[in-house]
Amino acid sequence: MSGLPEACLWIDGADHPGRGAARCLVDPAIEAPLSPFREADADQVAQAVATASAALPRWADTLPRDRAAVLFRLADLITQDADRLARIEAVNVGKPLSQACRDVGRAADYFRFYAGACDKLNGETIPLGPDQTALTVAEPVGVTAHILPWNYPISTLARGVAPALAAGATAVAKPSELTPFSAVELARLATQAGLPDGAFNVVLGGGETGAALAGQEGVAHVTFTGSTATGRKVMQAASTPVAGVTLELGGKSPVIVLEDADLDAAAVGVLRGIFFNAGQVCAAGSRLICARGVHDALIAKLAEKARAMRLGNPLDDPDMGPLVSAAQLARVEGFVERAKAQGFTCALGGQRVDRPGFFYPPTIFTDIPPEAEIAREEVFGPVLITHLCDGAEDALRIANDNPYGLVAGVYTRSHDTALWLARRLEVGQVFVNGFLSGGDTVPFGGVKHSGIGREKGLAGLSAYLAPKSIILNHAGPT
Ligand code: NAD
């Protein structure tokens, strides 16, 4: 039908058909059916957590260099299988093939990076005087649950599971019900790489399955990536097993372009920031806050570049593919139509593309009041809005006047102004004179409604480690 593998659960090192509801997806580019799959039922979710719990002592006690060897092997297997994995992601998500290849490369890189950390999880000693020695041992937190969205299925999965496994913890992952295909492929490769059975399990399903997983007794930490509304529910569910939470949530990230900015560089960054992956990016730069004097010139540059973008089938590697689903398309159209009905200026796009598939063109609304729905809520599509600002202080005020706080961009030739803004922007990551340019070894995560905790880089390990303090009393000979 679609050339995609069958999606099934992966529990205790083997695949299992789900025993829950059946689901059918369609290829977002051509609306042809993809292979149907069945969700896990509640017993299978409990079984996956019990299996991860049973596998914990063996994996936690595996020597750090041996854990590293498994994760390095897994990274190599992902790299060897990259073409096939990238095609799965491209067809399932609707993302251009070269972007899907990049995602698979990032997944391999997460395993390589955290493999290298396995034997560097040092503790510390704390001075208590000559008759006592206190030390900490970085122990694995236990069974970790990973609940994922659909926009970067394989790289977001690796972003959480790689540090968890490096720490000696075990994992149960639940991909989005829209993108179930790559997770079990990754788990299969992990088993092939020598990961003990049960250390990494996959269950499939939607919100109910996610809630059952987050609330399952035996789960020690839940890493959730998704919308803020669901993040709140996950936090509540995780209170049953008293699990820790990492929440990587939505965003409405500002990109500030000041009067003295290099406008060509800004146009490149703003364009990539909102139209890459058809704007379905948590860190999308969806609010351009632009100095009044350069606004029209920047919009002209953006519109020219955006008009030249090719929309097409992901496997033909266009500049932009379709949105992931009919529901996502309807969501984007809803925001745009309501903004048009309010009389806001649509400088580009704003009309669904007349072809099969869930395509939506690059769209720009200009000079939007900060209180408008389209300025406050996450559209999660290729829709940019602009605000006009008068100087850095005004830009900062507009940028911070939003419930989200994921990332921000700043374009200015003044390093002083850039740093002044970077220190005051209420976000977890700031890009100066570039956008989404940091790579995956830099800590990432939000503040305010964008989340709790940090992933990526060495900071990404801390959620999966539970430092234990040991106090030795040694009063000496009597
Ligand atoms: P979503 O919140 O609808 O779903 C995310 C995951 O949660 C899915 O696997 C879903 O099945 C599951 N889920 C749904 N209800 C649940 C419940 N009650 N309990 C437990 N799990 C439940 O989000 P989405 O539409 O899949 O993804 C888009 C959102 O994800 C956007 O808001 C985007 O900004 C965010 N996102 C954030 C990051 C980040 O790193 N900050 C990265 C990617 C996406």
XYZ file of C-alpha atoms and ligand atoms in Angstrom:
522
model
C 0.000 0.000 0.000
C 2.419 2.661 1.191
C 5.739 0.841 1.302
C 5.915 1.636 5.013
C 6.619 -1.203 7.455
C 3.825 -2.486 9.636
C 3.655 -0.548 12.903
C 3.549 -2.757 15.986
C 4.535 -2.638 19.631
C 8.033 -3.600 20.784
C 8.085 -5.196 24.228
C 10.864 -7.273 25.786
C 12.935 -7.328 22.593
C 10.198 -8.561 20.238
C 7.348 -7.150 18.199
C 3.734 -7.646 19.270
C 0.486 -6.648 17.571
C -1.489 -4.147 19.613
C -4.649 -5.458 21.261
C -6.416 -2.071 21.379
C -8.316 -0.036 18.790
C -7.353 -0.141 15.110
C -6.136 3.050 13.441
C -5.750 3.977 9.781
C -3.590 6.856 8.593
C -3.184 8.420 5.181
C -0.135 9.664 3.303
C -0.426 13.444 3.795
C 0.923 14.208 0.316
C -1.482 12.051 -1.696
C -4.167 11.047 0.833
C -3.653 7.323 0.051
C -4.029 4.927 3.006
C -0.953 3.858 4.970
C -0.651 0.452 6.696
C -3.225 0.212 9.498
C -2.038 -0.557 13.033
C -3.520 -1.402 16.413
C -3.004 0.518 19.627
C -1.754 -1.065 22.840
C -4.460 -1.897 25.357
C -4.055 -0.975 29.032
C -2.576 -4.390 29.910
C 0.089 -4.002 27.242
C 1.077 -0.572 28.601
C 1.410 -2.108 32.076
C 3.351 -5.024 30.603
C 5.801 -2.670 28.846
C 6.491 -0.822 32.107
C 6.867 -4.092 34.041
C 9.303 -5.345 31.392
C 11.340 -2.128 31.575
C 11.371 -2.488 35.350
C 12.592 -6.089 35.150
C 15.358 -5.078 32.706
C 16.554 -2.233 34.915
C 19.010 -4.014 37.266
C 20.888 -5.682 34.426
C 21.177 -2.533 32.277
C 21.970 -0.275 35.235
C 24.775 -2.653 36.302
C 26.239 -2.970 32.799
C 29.726 -1.448 32.885
C 29.730 2.119 31.545
C 32.104 1.221 28.699
C 29.830 -1.668 27.677
C 26.729 0.548 27.776
C 28.630 3.019 25.604
C 29.571 0.278 23.133
C 25.888 -0.683 22.672
C 24.863 2.945 22.077
C 27.752 3.566 19.650
C 26.709 0.413 17.760
C 23.118 1.632 17.680
C 24.252 4.973 16.222
C 26.148 3.094 13.499
C 23.131 0.905 12.708
C 20.917 3.994 12.386
C 23.457 5.520 10.008
C 23.601 2.321 7.930
C 19.792 2.212 7.729
C 19.424 5.970 7.191
C 17.938 5.921 3.686
C 15.126 3.544 4.654
C 14.387 5.372 7.927
C 14.349 8.744 6.163
C 11.819 7.503 3.604
C 9.564 6.274 6.413
C 9.711 9.704 8.069
C 9.241 11.586 4.785
C 6.130 9.640 3.783
C 4.588 9.476 7.257
C 5.150 13.117 8.326
C 5.111 14.648 4.848
C 8.521 16.258 5.279
C 10.955 16.778 2.378
C 13.336 13.836 2.046
C 16.498 15.861 2.734
C 14.946 17.154 5.985
C 13.994 13.581 6.935
C 17.606 12.461 6.233
C 18.824 15.214 8.505
C 16.450 14.028 11.278
C 17.769 10.483 11.031
C 21.341 11.806 11.183
C 20.408 13.759 14.305
C 18.981 10.590 15.890
C 22.285 8.780 15.293
C 24.185 11.783 16.671
C 22.155 11.766 19.917
C 23.149 8.141 20.529
C 26.814 8.928 19.732
C 26.876 11.980 21.981
C 25.317 10.213 24.969
C 27.337 7.012 24.383
C 30.391 9.164 25.029
C 28.892 10.333 28.321
C 28.321 6.835 29.823
C 31.696 6.717 31.592
C 31.708 10.378 32.608
C 28.719 10.403 34.966
C 30.813 11.481 37.912
C 29.577 12.177 41.392
C 31.065 14.618 43.885
C 32.501 14.690 47.379
C 31.243 17.117 49.980
C 33.520 18.288 52.814
C 32.162 17.398 56.269
C 35.392 17.632 58.287
C 38.121 15.067 59.013
C 35.880 12.368 60.522
C 33.291 12.050 57.785
C 33.343 11.717 53.981
C 30.220 12.435 51.943
C 29.989 11.428 48.321
C 27.313 11.210 45.667
C 26.779 8.405 43.187
C 24.877 9.194 39.962
C 22.379 6.325 39.855
C 19.858 5.798 37.034
C 16.426 7.188 37.874
C 14.548 3.972 36.956
C 11.936 3.347 34.264
C 11.438 6.367 32.007
C 8.395 7.087 29.824
C 8.725 9.098 26.593
C 5.565 10.558 25.051
C 6.182 12.153 21.680
C 4.654 14.461 19.054
C 4.531 13.881 15.310
C 6.704 16.633 13.854
C 10.175 15.087 14.418
C 9.344 11.489 15.368
C 12.735 9.803 15.220
C 14.971 12.643 16.408
C 12.705 13.591 19.332
C 12.562 9.933 20.357
C 16.361 9.707 20.301
C 16.674 13.047 22.133
C 15.082 11.494 25.240
C 15.818 7.775 24.996
C 19.565 8.164 24.269
C 20.406 10.028 27.524
C 18.044 7.768 29.506
C 19.830 4.636 28.292
C 23.253 6.260 28.734
C 22.344 6.939 32.369
C 21.515 3.237 32.853
C 17.755 3.863 32.986
C 15.277 1.863 30.882
C 12.570 3.266 28.620
C 9.038 2.892 27.312
C 8.222 5.198 24.403
C 4.881 6.160 22.940
C 5.144 7.898 19.573
C 2.309 10.061 18.296
C -0.650 8.138 16.918
C -0.013 10.057 13.668
C 3.588 8.859 13.312
C 3.910 5.336 14.697
C 6.230 3.851 12.074
C 9.813 4.783 12.971
C 9.814 4.122 16.739
C 9.640 0.356 16.529
C 12.296 0.396 13.794
C 14.605 2.215 16.192
C 13.819 -0.230 19.012
C 14.531 -3.153 16.679
C 17.935 -1.670 15.822
C 18.638 -1.158 19.540
C 18.066 -4.862 20.171
C 20.312 -5.654 17.200
C 22.971 -3.403 18.726
C 22.995 -5.553 21.868
C 20.624 -3.673 24.167
C 19.174 -6.198 26.664
C 15.568 -7.214 26.002
C 13.132 -4.993 27.879
C 15.487 -2.002 28.214
C 13.683 -0.087 25.439
C 10.013 -0.746 24.658
C 7.496 0.937 22.369
C 3.737 1.120 22.801
C 1.420 2.643 20.218
C -1.743 4.641 20.711
C -3.195 8.078 21.290
C -4.067 10.164 24.340
C -5.504 7.315 26.356
C -2.370 5.218 25.900
C -0.203 8.225 26.778
C -2.209 8.903 29.930
C -1.998 5.236 30.958
C 1.782 5.299 30.461
C 2.373 8.577 32.333
C 0.227 7.375 35.240
C 1.617 3.836 35.443
C 3.033 2.754 38.809
C 6.722 1.991 38.336
C 7.434 4.942 36.040
C 10.071 7.195 37.614
C 10.283 9.963 35.023
C 8.060 11.124 32.148
C 9.597 13.045 29.268
C 6.764 14.618 27.328
C 7.028 16.619 24.124
C 3.805 18.090 22.797
C 1.272 20.826 23.349
C 0.925 22.809 26.545
C -2.655 21.607 27.086
C -1.563 17.953 26.982
C 1.532 18.732 29.065
C -0.716 19.833 31.917
C -2.583 16.506 31.769
C 0.683 14.561 31.686
C 1.915 16.411 34.761
C -1.278 15.434 36.558
C -1.090 11.784 35.451
C 2.562 11.565 36.524
C 1.517 12.508 40.049
C 0.114 8.970 40.519
C 3.509 7.234 40.400
C 5.093 10.476 41.756
C 7.283 10.608 38.659
C 9.480 13.512 37.625
C 8.526 15.347 34.434
C 10.364 17.010 31.616
C 7.892 19.022 29.553
C 8.938 20.269 26.108
C 5.859 22.219 25.067
C 4.687 24.678 22.474
C 5.972 28.083 21.517
C 5.209 31.394 19.847
C 8.812 32.381 19.450
C 9.780 35.964 18.615
C 12.447 36.967 16.125
C 13.526 40.564 16.718
C 15.034 42.469 13.778
C 16.373 45.895 14.718
C 17.077 48.863 12.462
C 20.821 48.160 12.163
C 20.424 44.452 11.296
C 21.864 42.742 8.241
C 18.512 42.368 6.460
C 19.692 39.670 4.046
C 20.870 37.492 6.930
C 17.647 38.204 8.812
C 15.527 37.234 5.795
C 17.313 33.868 5.583
C 16.862 33.174 9.312
C 13.228 34.311 9.501
C 12.297 32.309 6.405
C 13.887 29.116 7.710
C 12.472 29.736 11.161
C 8.850 29.721 10.002
C 8.674 27.668 6.800
C 11.054 24.769 7.590
C 9.014 21.557 8.109
C 6.008 23.647 6.962
C 6.178 25.608 10.220
C 5.417 22.508 12.273
C 8.326 23.208 14.603
C 7.986 23.901 18.330
C 10.724 26.527 18.093
C 9.323 28.140 14.916
C 9.983 31.874 14.788
C 6.322 32.668 14.265
C 6.372 36.278 15.543
C 8.598 38.710 13.656
C 9.135 41.850 15.741
C 10.648 44.260 13.297
C 11.913 47.849 13.496
C 9.408 50.128 11.779
C 12.019 51.606 9.415
C 13.089 48.264 7.876
C 9.833 46.315 8.112
C 8.591 46.750 4.538
C 12.017 46.055 3.024
C 12.313 42.852 5.064
C 8.796 41.708 4.145
C 9.610 42.270 0.472
C 12.697 40.067 0.774
C 10.768 37.383 2.674
C 7.874 37.375 0.221
C 10.208 37.053 -2.764
C 11.991 34.066 -1.218
C 8.764 32.452 0.019
C 7.098 32.743 -3.401
C 10.004 30.830 -4.883
C 9.519 27.879 -2.498
C 8.485 24.665 -4.222
C 5.661 22.690 -2.594
C 5.551 19.034 -3.533
C 5.707 15.350 -2.695
C 8.233 14.806 0.125
C 9.980 12.048 -1.823
C 10.775 14.581 -4.597
C 12.506 16.688 -1.947
C 10.643 19.978 -2.442
C 11.237 23.045 -0.245
C 8.015 22.333 1.626
C 5.782 19.270 1.943
C 2.176 19.017 3.133
C 1.008 19.442 6.717
C 0.813 16.188 8.639
C -2.962 15.627 8.590
C -6.344 16.940 7.490
C -6.945 18.068 11.084
C -3.716 20.082 11.144
C -4.636 21.692 7.819
C -8.079 22.603 9.189
C -6.426 24.075 12.311
C -4.104 26.284 10.233
C -6.916 27.346 7.907
C -9.055 28.203 10.934
C -6.443 30.593 12.367
C -5.892 32.243 8.972
C -9.586 32.652 8.163
C -10.328 34.160 11.590
C -7.408 36.602 11.172
C -8.683 37.615 7.718
C -12.204 38.054 9.094
C -10.772 40.449 11.694
C -9.428 42.568 8.835
C -5.722 41.859 9.322
C -3.435 42.333 6.308
C -2.405 39.103 4.640
C 0.706 40.033 2.642
C 1.336 36.537 1.270
C -0.515 33.210 0.921
C -3.577 32.715 3.099
C -5.402 30.325 0.721
C -5.242 26.546 0.719
C -3.360 25.117 -2.289
C -5.672 23.562 -4.875
C -4.246 20.034 -5.113
C -4.709 16.730 -3.294
C -2.807 16.414 -0.037
C -2.727 18.660 3.018
C -0.671 21.487 1.499
C -0.734 25.035 2.817
C 1.416 27.788 1.298
C 3.802 30.178 3.080
C 1.620 32.867 4.644
C 2.497 36.247 6.150
C 0.256 38.640 8.117
C 1.704 42.083 8.809
C 1.380 44.619 11.627
C -0.780 42.506 13.927
C -1.837 43.810 17.352
C -0.119 41.777 20.116
C -3.462 40.804 21.686
C -4.827 39.135 18.489
C -5.466 35.380 18.606
C -2.999 34.778 15.750
C -0.320 36.684 17.691
C -0.799 34.763 20.946
C -1.615 31.181 19.975
C 0.591 28.569 18.392
C -0.634 27.948 14.811
C 1.930 25.196 14.119
C 1.929 25.806 10.385
C 3.646 28.059 7.790
C 2.126 31.282 9.093
C 4.265 34.264 10.098
C 2.866 37.367 11.761
C 4.715 40.641 12.240
C 4.672 43.371 14.865
C 6.261 46.780 14.364
C 8.619 48.008 17.100
C 10.435 51.212 17.988
C 13.833 50.164 19.348
C 15.129 47.357 21.540
C 13.108 48.160 24.673
C 9.857 48.157 22.735
C 10.837 44.893 21.015
C 11.579 43.299 24.382
C 8.225 44.371 25.789
C 6.340 42.884 22.838
C 8.438 39.691 22.850
C 7.855 38.978 26.537
C 4.142 39.780 26.381
C 3.195 36.183 25.539
C 2.500 33.093 27.652
C 5.091 31.001 25.779
C 8.850 31.154 26.296
C 10.723 28.629 24.164
C 13.328 30.378 21.976
C 13.981 33.826 20.501
C 16.085 35.336 17.738
C 17.797 38.722 17.701
C 19.227 40.430 14.627
C 21.356 43.525 15.276
C 24.952 44.577 14.557
C 25.342 45.784 18.161
C 26.690 43.053 20.429
C 25.784 45.137 23.477
C 22.141 45.366 22.408
C 22.056 41.686 21.472
C 23.357 40.647 24.879
C 21.105 43.120 26.675
C 18.127 41.530 24.933
C 19.363 37.941 25.308
C 19.617 38.353 29.081
C 16.100 39.801 29.364
C 14.096 37.680 26.925
C 11.863 35.229 28.825
C 12.848 32.096 26.875
C 15.143 29.083 27.232
C 17.382 29.730 24.210
C 18.370 32.859 22.264
C 19.954 32.948 18.807
C 21.885 36.097 17.857
C 22.261 36.923 14.147
C 21.063 33.458 13.126
C 18.021 31.334 13.924
C 17.635 27.646 14.886
C 21.367 27.375 14.391
C 22.511 25.835 17.674
C 22.705 22.095 17.016
C 21.851 19.335 19.456
C 24.676 19.583 21.975
C 23.328 22.849 23.395
C 20.744 22.611 26.235
C 17.205 23.214 24.992
C 13.877 23.765 26.738
C 11.365 26.407 27.669
C 10.163 28.668 30.434
C 6.590 29.843 31.195
C 4.034 27.796 29.202
C 6.783 26.284 27.028
C 7.864 23.773 29.616
C 10.023 22.482 32.417
C 13.492 20.969 32.244
C 16.206 20.796 29.622
C 17.037 18.272 26.940
C 20.058 18.048 24.607
C 23.683 18.420 25.647
C 24.995 17.246 29.006
C 22.054 19.004 30.701
C 19.821 16.397 29.023
C 21.249 13.667 31.282
C 20.172 15.105 34.603
C 16.500 14.038 34.333
C 17.631 10.418 34.109
C 20.043 10.452 37.051
C 19.126 10.271 40.729
C 22.186 11.257 42.741
C 22.471 9.194 45.922
C 24.424 10.645 48.847
C 26.529 8.305 50.990
C 27.998 9.563 54.236
C 30.934 7.599 55.624
C 31.766 8.104 59.306
C 35.406 7.326 60.125
C 36.246 8.610 63.545
C 39.616 6.806 63.520
C 41.328 4.441 65.972
C 40.112 4.562 69.586
P -0.167 16.731 21.491
O -0.013 17.399 22.804
O -1.501 16.668 20.874
O 0.317 15.207 21.588
C 1.617 14.873 22.001
C 1.636 13.436 22.484
O 0.842 13.333 23.670
C 1.052 12.420 21.505
O 1.837 11.251 21.562
C -0.353 12.174 22.060
O -0.862 10.896 21.736
C -0.069 12.252 23.546
N -1.239 12.561 24.381
C -2.409 13.168 24.029
N -3.223 13.282 25.109
C -2.536 12.749 26.169
C -2.819 12.595 27.555
N -3.966 13.000 28.091
N -1.875 12.021 28.331
C -0.685 11.605 27.822
N -0.364 11.718 26.514
C -1.283 12.287 25.699
O 0.884 17.428 20.517
P 1.116 17.154 18.960
O -0.027 17.731 18.198
O 1.467 15.718 18.749
O 2.448 18.002 18.686
C 2.424 19.368 18.464
C 2.793 20.104 19.729
O 4.036 19.629 20.223
C 2.984 21.573 19.485
O 2.397 22.301 20.536
C 4.496 21.730 19.512
O 4.956 23.014 19.841
C 4.900 20.716 20.520
N 6.304 20.320 20.361
C 7.228 20.754 21.283
C 8.572 20.430 21.116
C 9.626 20.899 22.102
O 10.707 20.356 22.097
N 9.346 21.893 22.933
C 8.969 19.657 20.029
C 8.006 19.233 19.124
C 6.658 19.579 19.307
